[in-house]
Short mmCIF file of C-alpha atoms in Angstrom, two decimals:
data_model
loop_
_atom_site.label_atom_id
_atom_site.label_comp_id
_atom_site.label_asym_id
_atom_site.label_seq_id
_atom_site.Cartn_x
_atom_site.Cartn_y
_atom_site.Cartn_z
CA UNK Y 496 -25.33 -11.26 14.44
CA UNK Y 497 -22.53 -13.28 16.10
CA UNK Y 498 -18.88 -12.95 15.43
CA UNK Y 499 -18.66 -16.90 13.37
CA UNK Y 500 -22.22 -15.39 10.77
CA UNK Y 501 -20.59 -11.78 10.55
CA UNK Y 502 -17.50 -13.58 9.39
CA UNK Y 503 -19.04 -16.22 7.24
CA UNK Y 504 -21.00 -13.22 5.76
CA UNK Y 505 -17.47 -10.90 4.78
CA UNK Y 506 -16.31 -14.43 3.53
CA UNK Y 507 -19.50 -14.82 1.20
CA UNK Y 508 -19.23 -11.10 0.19
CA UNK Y 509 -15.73 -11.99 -1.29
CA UNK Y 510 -16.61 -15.16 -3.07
CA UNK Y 511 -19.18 -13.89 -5.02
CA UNK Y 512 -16.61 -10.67 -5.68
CA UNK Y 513 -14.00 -13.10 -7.21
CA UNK Y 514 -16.80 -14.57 -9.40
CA UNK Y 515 -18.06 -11.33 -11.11
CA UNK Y 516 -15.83 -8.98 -13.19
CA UNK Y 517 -16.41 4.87 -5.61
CA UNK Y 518 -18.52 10.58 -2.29
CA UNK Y 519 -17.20 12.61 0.49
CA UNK Y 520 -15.68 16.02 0.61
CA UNK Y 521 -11.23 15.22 0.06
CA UNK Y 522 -8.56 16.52 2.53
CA UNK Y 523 -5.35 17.43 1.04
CA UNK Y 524 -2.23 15.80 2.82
CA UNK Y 525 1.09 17.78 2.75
CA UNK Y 526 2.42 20.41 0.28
CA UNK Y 527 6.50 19.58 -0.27
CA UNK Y 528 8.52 21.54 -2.62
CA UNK Y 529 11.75 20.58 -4.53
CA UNK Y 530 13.05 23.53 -6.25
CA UNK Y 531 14.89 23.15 -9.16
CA UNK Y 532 18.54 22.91 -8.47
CA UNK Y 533 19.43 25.20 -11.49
CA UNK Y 534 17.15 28.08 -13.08
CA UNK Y 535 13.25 26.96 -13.01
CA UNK Y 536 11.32 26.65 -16.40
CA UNK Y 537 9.18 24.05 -15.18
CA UNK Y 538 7.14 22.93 -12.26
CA UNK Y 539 5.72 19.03 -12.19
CA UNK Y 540 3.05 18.69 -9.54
CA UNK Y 541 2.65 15.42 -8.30
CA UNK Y 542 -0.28 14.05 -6.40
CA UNK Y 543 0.13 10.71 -4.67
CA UNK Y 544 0.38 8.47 -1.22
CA UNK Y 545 3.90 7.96 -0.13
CA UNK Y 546 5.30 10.59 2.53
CA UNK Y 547 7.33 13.02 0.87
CA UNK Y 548 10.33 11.50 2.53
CA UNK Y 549 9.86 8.31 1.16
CA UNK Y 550 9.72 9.73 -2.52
CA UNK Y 551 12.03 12.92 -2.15
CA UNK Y 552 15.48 10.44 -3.01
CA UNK Y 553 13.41 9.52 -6.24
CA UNK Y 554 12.58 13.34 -6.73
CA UNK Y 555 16.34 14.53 -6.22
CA UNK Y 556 17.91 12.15 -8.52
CA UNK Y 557 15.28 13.31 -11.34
CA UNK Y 558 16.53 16.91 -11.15
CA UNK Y 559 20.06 16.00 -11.21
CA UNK Y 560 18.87 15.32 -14.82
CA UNK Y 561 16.34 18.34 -15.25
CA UNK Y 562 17.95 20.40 -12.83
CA UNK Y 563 15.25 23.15 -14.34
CA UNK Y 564 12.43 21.18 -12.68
CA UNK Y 565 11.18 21.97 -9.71
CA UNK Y 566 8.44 19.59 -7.92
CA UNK Y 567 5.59 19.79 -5.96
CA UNK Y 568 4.64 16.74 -4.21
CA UNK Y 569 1.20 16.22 -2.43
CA UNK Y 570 0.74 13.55 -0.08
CA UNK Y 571 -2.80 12.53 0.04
CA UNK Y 572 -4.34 9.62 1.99
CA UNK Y 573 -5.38 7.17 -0.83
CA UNK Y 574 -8.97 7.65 -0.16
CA UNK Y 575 -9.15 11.23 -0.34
CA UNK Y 576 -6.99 11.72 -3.29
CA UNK Y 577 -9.05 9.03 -5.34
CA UNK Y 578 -12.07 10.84 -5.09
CA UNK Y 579 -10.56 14.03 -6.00
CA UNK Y 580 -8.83 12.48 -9.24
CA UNK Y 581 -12.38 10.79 -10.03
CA UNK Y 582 -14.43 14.32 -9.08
CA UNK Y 583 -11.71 15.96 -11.29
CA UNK Y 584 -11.70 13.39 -14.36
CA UNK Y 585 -15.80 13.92 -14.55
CA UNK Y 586 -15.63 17.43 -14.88
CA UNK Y 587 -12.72 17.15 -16.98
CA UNK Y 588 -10.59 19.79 -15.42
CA UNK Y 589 -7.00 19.10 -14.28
CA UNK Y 590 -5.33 18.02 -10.93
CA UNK Y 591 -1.70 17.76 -11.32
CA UNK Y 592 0.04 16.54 -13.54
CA UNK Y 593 0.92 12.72 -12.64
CA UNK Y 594 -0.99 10.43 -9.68
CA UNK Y 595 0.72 8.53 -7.75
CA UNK Y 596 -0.71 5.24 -5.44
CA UNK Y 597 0.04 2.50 -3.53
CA UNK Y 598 -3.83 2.08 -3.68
CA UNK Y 599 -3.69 0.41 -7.59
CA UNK Y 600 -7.27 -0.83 -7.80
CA UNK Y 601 -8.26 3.41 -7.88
CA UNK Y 602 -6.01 3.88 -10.22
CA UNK Y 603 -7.43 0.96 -12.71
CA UNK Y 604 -10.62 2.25 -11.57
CA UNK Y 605 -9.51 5.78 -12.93
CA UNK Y 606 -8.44 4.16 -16.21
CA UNK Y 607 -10.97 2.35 -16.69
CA UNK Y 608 -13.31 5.35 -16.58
CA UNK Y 609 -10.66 7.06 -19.21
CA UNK Y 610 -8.99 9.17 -16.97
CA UNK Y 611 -5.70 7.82 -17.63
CA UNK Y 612 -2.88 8.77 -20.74
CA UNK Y 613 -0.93 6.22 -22.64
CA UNK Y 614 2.46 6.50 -22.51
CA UNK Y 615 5.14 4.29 -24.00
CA UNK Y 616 8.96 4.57 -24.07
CA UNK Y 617 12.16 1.84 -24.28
CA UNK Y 618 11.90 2.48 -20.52
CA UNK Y 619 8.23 1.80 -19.51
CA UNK Y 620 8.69 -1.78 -21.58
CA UNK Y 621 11.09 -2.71 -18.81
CA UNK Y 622 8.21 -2.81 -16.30
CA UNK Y 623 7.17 -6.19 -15.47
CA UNK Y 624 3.70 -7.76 -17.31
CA UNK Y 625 2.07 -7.94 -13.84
CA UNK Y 626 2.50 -4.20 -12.99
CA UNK Y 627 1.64 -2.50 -16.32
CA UNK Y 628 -1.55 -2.49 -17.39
CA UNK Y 629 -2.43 -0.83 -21.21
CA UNK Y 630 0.19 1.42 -20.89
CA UNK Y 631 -1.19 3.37 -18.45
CA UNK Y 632 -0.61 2.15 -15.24
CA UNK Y 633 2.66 1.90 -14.40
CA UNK Y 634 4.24 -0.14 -11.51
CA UNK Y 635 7.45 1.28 -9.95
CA UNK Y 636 7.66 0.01 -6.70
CA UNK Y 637 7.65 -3.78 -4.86
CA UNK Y 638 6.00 -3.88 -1.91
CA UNK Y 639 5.53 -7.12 0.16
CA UNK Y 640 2.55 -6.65 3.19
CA UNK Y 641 4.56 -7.49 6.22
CA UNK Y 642 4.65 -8.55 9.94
CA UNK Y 643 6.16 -5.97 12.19
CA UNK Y 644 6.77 -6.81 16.01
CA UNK Y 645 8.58 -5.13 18.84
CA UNK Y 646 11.47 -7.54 20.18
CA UNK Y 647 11.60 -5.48 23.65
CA UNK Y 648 7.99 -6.84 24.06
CA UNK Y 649 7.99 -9.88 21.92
CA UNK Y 650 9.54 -13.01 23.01
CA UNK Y 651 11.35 -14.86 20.30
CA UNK Y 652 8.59 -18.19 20.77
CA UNK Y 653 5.95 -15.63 19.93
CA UNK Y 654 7.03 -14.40 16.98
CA UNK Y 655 4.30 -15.43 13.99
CA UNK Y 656 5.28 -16.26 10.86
CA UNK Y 657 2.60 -16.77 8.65
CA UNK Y 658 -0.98 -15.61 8.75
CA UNK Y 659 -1.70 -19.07 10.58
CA UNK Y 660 0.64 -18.35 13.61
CA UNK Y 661 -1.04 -14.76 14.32
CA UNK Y 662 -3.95 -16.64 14.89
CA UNK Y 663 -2.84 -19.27 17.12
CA UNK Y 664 -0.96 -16.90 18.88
CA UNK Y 665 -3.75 -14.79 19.86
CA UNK Y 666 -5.45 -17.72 20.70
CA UNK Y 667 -2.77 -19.20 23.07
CA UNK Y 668 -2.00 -16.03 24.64
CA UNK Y 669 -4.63 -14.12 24.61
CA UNK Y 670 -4.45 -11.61 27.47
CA UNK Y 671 -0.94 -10.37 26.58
CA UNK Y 672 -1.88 -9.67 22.88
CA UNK Y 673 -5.24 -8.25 23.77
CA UNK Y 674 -5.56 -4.78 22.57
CA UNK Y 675 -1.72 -4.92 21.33
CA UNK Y 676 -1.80 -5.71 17.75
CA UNK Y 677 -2.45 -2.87 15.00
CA UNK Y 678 -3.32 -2.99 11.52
CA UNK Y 679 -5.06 -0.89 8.88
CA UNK Y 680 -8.72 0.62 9.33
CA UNK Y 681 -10.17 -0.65 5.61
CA UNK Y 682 -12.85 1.95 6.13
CA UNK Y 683 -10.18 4.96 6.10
CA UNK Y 684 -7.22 2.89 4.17
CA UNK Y 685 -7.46 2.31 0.33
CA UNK Y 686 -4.36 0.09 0.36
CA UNK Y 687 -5.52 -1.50 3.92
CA UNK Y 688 -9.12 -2.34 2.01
CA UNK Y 689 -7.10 -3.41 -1.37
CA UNK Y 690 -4.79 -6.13 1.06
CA UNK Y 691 -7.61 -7.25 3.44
CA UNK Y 692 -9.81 -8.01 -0.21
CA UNK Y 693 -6.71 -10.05 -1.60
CA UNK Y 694 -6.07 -11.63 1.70
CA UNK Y 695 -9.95 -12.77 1.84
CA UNK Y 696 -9.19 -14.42 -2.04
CA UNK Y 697 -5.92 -15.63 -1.38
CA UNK Y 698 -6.89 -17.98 1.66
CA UNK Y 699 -10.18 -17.70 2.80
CA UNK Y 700 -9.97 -20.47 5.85
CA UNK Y 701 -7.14 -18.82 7.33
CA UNK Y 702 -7.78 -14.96 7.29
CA UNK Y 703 -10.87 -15.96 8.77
CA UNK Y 704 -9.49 -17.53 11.31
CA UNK Y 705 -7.59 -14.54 11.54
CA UNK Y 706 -10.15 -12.20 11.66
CA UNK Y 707 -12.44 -14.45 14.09
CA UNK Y 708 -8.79 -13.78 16.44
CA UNK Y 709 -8.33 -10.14 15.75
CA UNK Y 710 -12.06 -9.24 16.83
CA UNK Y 711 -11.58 -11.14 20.08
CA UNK Y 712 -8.14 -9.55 20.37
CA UNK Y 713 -9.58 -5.88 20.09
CA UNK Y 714 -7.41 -5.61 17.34
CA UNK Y 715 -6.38 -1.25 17.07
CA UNK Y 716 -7.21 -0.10 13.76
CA UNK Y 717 -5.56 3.15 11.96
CA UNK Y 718 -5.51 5.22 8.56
CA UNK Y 719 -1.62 4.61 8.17
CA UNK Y 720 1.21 2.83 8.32
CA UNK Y 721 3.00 5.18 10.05
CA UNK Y 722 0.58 5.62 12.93
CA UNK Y 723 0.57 1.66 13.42
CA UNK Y 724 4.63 2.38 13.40
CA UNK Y 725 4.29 4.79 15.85
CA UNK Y 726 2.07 2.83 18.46
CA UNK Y 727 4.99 0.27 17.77
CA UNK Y 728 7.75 2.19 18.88
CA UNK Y 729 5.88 3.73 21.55
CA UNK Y 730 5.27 0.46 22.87
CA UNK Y 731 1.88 0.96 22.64
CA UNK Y 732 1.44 -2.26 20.54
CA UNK Y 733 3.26 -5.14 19.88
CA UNK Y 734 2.41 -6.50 16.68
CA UNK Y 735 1.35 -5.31 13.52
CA UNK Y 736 0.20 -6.62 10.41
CA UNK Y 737 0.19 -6.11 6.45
CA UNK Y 738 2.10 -2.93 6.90
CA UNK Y 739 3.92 -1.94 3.85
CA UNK Y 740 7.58 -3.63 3.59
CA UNK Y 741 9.27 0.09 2.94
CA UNK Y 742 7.45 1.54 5.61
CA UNK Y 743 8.53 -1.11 7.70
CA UNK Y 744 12.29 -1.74 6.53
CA UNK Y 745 12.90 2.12 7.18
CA UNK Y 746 11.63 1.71 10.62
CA UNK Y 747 14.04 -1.00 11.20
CA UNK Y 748 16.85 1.20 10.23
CA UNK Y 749 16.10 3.76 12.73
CA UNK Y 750 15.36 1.39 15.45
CA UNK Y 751 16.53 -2.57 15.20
CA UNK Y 752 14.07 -3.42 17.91
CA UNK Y 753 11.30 -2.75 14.99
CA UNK Y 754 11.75 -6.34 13.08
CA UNK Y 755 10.60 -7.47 9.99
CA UNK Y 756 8.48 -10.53 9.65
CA UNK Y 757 7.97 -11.94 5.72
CA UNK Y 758 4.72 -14.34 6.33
CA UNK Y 759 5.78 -17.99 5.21
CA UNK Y 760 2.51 -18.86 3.83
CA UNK Y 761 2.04 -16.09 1.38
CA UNK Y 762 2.85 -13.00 1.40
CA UNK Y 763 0.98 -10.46 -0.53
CA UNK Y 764 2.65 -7.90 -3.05
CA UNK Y 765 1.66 -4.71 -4.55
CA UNK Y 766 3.27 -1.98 -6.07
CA UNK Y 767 2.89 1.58 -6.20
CA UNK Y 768 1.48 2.53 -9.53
CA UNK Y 769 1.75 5.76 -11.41
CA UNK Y 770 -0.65 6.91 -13.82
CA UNK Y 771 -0.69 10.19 -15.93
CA UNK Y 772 -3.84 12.21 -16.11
CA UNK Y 773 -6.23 12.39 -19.38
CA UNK Y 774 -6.05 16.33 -17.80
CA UNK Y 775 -2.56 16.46 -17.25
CA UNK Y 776 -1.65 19.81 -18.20
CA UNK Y 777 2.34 19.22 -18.62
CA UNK Y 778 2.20 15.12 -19.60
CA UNK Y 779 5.26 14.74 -21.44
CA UNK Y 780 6.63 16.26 -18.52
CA UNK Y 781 4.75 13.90 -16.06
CA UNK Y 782 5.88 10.64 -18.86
CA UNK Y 783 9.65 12.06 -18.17
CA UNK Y 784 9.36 11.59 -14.58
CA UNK Y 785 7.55 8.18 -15.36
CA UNK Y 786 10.44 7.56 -17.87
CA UNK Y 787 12.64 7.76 -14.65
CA UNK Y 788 10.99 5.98 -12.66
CA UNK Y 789 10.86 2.33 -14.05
CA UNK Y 790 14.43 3.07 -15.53
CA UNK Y 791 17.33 1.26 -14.50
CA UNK Y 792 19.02 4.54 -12.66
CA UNK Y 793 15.25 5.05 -10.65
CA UNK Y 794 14.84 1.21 -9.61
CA UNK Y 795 18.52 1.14 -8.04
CA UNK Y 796 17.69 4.59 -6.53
CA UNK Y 797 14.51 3.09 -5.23
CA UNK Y 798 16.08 -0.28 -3.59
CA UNK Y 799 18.94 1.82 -2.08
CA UNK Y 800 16.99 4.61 -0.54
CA UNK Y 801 13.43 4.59 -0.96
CA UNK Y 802 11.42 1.42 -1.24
CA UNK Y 803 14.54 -0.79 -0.32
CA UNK Y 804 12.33 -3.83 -1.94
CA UNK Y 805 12.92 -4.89 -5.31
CA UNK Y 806 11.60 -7.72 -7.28
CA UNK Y 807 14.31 -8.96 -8.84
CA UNK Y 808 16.68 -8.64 -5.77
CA UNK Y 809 17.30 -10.23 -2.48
CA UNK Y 810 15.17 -9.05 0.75
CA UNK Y 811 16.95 -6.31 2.59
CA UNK Y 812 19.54 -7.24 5.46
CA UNK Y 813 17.50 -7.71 8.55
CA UNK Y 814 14.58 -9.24 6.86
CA UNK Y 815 13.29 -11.98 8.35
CA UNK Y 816 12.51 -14.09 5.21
CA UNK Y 817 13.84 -16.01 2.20
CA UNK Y 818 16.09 -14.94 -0.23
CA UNK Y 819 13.70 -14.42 -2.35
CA UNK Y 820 10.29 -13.55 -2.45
CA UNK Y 821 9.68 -14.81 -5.95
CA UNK Y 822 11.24 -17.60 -6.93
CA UNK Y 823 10.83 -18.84 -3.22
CA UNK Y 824 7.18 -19.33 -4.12
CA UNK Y 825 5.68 -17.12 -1.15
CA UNK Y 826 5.70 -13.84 -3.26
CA UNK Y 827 1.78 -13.39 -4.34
CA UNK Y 828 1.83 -10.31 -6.71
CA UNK Y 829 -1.30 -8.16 -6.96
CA UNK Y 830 -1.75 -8.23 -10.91
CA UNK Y 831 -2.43 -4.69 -11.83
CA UNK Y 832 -5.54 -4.98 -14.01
CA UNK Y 833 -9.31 -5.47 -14.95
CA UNK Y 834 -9.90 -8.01 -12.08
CA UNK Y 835 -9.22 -5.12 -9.36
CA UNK Y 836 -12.30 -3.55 -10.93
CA UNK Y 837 -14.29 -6.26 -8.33
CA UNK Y 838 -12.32 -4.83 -5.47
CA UNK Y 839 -14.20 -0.73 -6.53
CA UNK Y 840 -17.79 -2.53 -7.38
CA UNK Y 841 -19.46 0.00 -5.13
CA UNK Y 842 -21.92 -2.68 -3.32
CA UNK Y 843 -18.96 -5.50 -3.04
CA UNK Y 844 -17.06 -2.66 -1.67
CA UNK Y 845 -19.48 -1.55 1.06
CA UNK Y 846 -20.62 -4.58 1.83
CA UNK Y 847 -17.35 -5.91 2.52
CA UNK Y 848 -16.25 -2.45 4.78
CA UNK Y 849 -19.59 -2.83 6.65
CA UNK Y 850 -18.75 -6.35 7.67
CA UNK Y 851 -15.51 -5.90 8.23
CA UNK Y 852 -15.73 -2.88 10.61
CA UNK Y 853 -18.83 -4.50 12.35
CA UNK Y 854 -16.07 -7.10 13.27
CA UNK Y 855 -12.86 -4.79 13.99
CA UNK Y 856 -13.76 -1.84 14.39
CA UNK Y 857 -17.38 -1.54 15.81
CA UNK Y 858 -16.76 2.60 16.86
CA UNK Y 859 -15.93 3.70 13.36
CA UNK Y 860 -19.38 2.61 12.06
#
């Protein structure tokens, strides 16, 4: 098939996704544990995809009010802890007491298939509409998909800013770019699959445009943000694209070469959800840590030191951007709710992965 019908075909297998309303064995990520800073009566296991250094400021400022708490986080790749969650939900035995994703459209998935406890407090209400779905779902986190490019390597003319520009740049430059830009592997990704599905929706012209220039561009494809991050730094690549904005902004921190690119078109935004478990075997527990979480005390904890993003507060310093992300008009929110059930139909799914790594990432097949 060539590259314009493969593309025409991923395009097709989204349009008729948008017009109608997911097993292999898991790998466990990383064990951290917080002990309680006083006397432990409790222990709240969390399982969820953020690195434990991302969430750990979050964690810390919980026990300074249950300082009896202690907490064991488990970083799963989104993938892998989904189908542990859904394995664990069918046979209706526990698995930790509160999930934890970036990858929302699993965890809507999981409610939908009643897997998930209500929960309802004077602090979940503060959560916006968009990013709270029944109760059960609960948004804590605002995370724009963002450009990320090495200035050592990336001349000022070349930056792109907007999903247009990465395409003409490719385009116009071709042999410097070639094998230099990085994004997400949908096949291994859950949040990677969940933005590449809304990006196909949001502007269907364009991102295939974009993909049409990414295929010729050998475009390197990984699991994570971080390993994208990595190849960055390394100067391995040059570019990379829809990589989480905290990911990103904490990169920048450590190293103001990394910069930080807020597309001018649109710009995609989802949030990390958090759901408690039908099987939860401490949930009042888990809906205390919830509790936290959308409170006023865990949101400033989480622009300051964790997520740095907020949706109600001006981009980070260093952000190449506007002001604001919503009332600017770019910020395109990923509405946690019953229409992600189209991006976990198992056939749109696999259809759309099959195209899309027959395109990017031919090897992985």
């Amino acid at each position: 098939m060539s590259l314009k019908r493969k593309i025409a075909s991923l395009m097709a297998c989204l349009l008729t996704s948008s017009l109608a309303s997911t097993s292999v064995l898991a790998l466990e990520g990383d064990r951290s544990i917080f002990p309680a800073p006083g006397t432990e009566r409790a222990r709240l296991v969390i399982n969820g995809v953020t690195d434990a250094e991302v969430i750990a400021p979050l964690i810390r400022d919980f026990q300074q009010k249950a300082p009896d708490v202690a907490v064991e986080f488990n970083d799963y790749v989104s993938n892998d802890l989904f189908r542990e969650a859904e394995l664990a939900c069918r046979e209706k035995r526990s698995h930790g007491d509160l999930w934890i994703s970036s990858s929302v459209d699993h965890l809507v998935k999981l409610a939908n298939d009643g897997c998930a406890r209500s929960h309802r407090s004077s602090e979940t209400e503060r959560v916006s509409a968009w990013a709270n779905w029944r109760d059960e779902i609960f948004g804590f986190a605002f995370e724009p998909a963002v450009i990320v490019y090495d200035a050592s390597q990336v001349p000022p003319e070349d930056v792109p800013r907007s999903h247009v520009e990465i395409a003409e740049l490719l385009r116009r430059k071709p042999d410097e770019y070639w094998t230099r830009i990085g994004t997400y592997n949908v096949k291994l990704s859950g949040v990677g699959y969940l933005l590449a599905f809304h990006d196909a929706l949001q502007a269907p012209t364009s991102y295939g445009r974009l993909l049409e220039s990414f295929s010729r561009a050998e475009v390197v494809t990984s699991c994570c943000n971080k390993e994208v991050l990595d190849l960055i730094e390394t100067r391995r690549l040059k570019i990379a694209y829809n990589i989480l904005g905290s990911y990103a902004y904490a990169r920048y921190l450590r190293n103001n070469d990394m910069r930080v690119v807020v597309p001018r078109d649109y710009t995609l935004i989802l949030t990390r959800g958090a759901m408690i478990p039908t099987h939860s075997p401490q949930p009042d527990l888990a809906a205390r840590f919830v509790d936290h979480l959308v409170s006023e005390r865990g949101q400033k904890v989480a622009r300051e030191k964790a997520f740095y993003f907020a949706e109600n507060a001006p981009l980070p310093p260093g952000v190449d951007g506007p002001i604001s992300l919503i009332e600017s008009g770019i910020g395109r929110p990923i509405r946690v709710g019953p229409a992600l059930l189209a991006a976990q139909d198992r056939a749109t799914r696999e259809e759309f992965i099959r195209n899309w790594t027959s395109l990017l990432a031919p090897g992985a097949q």
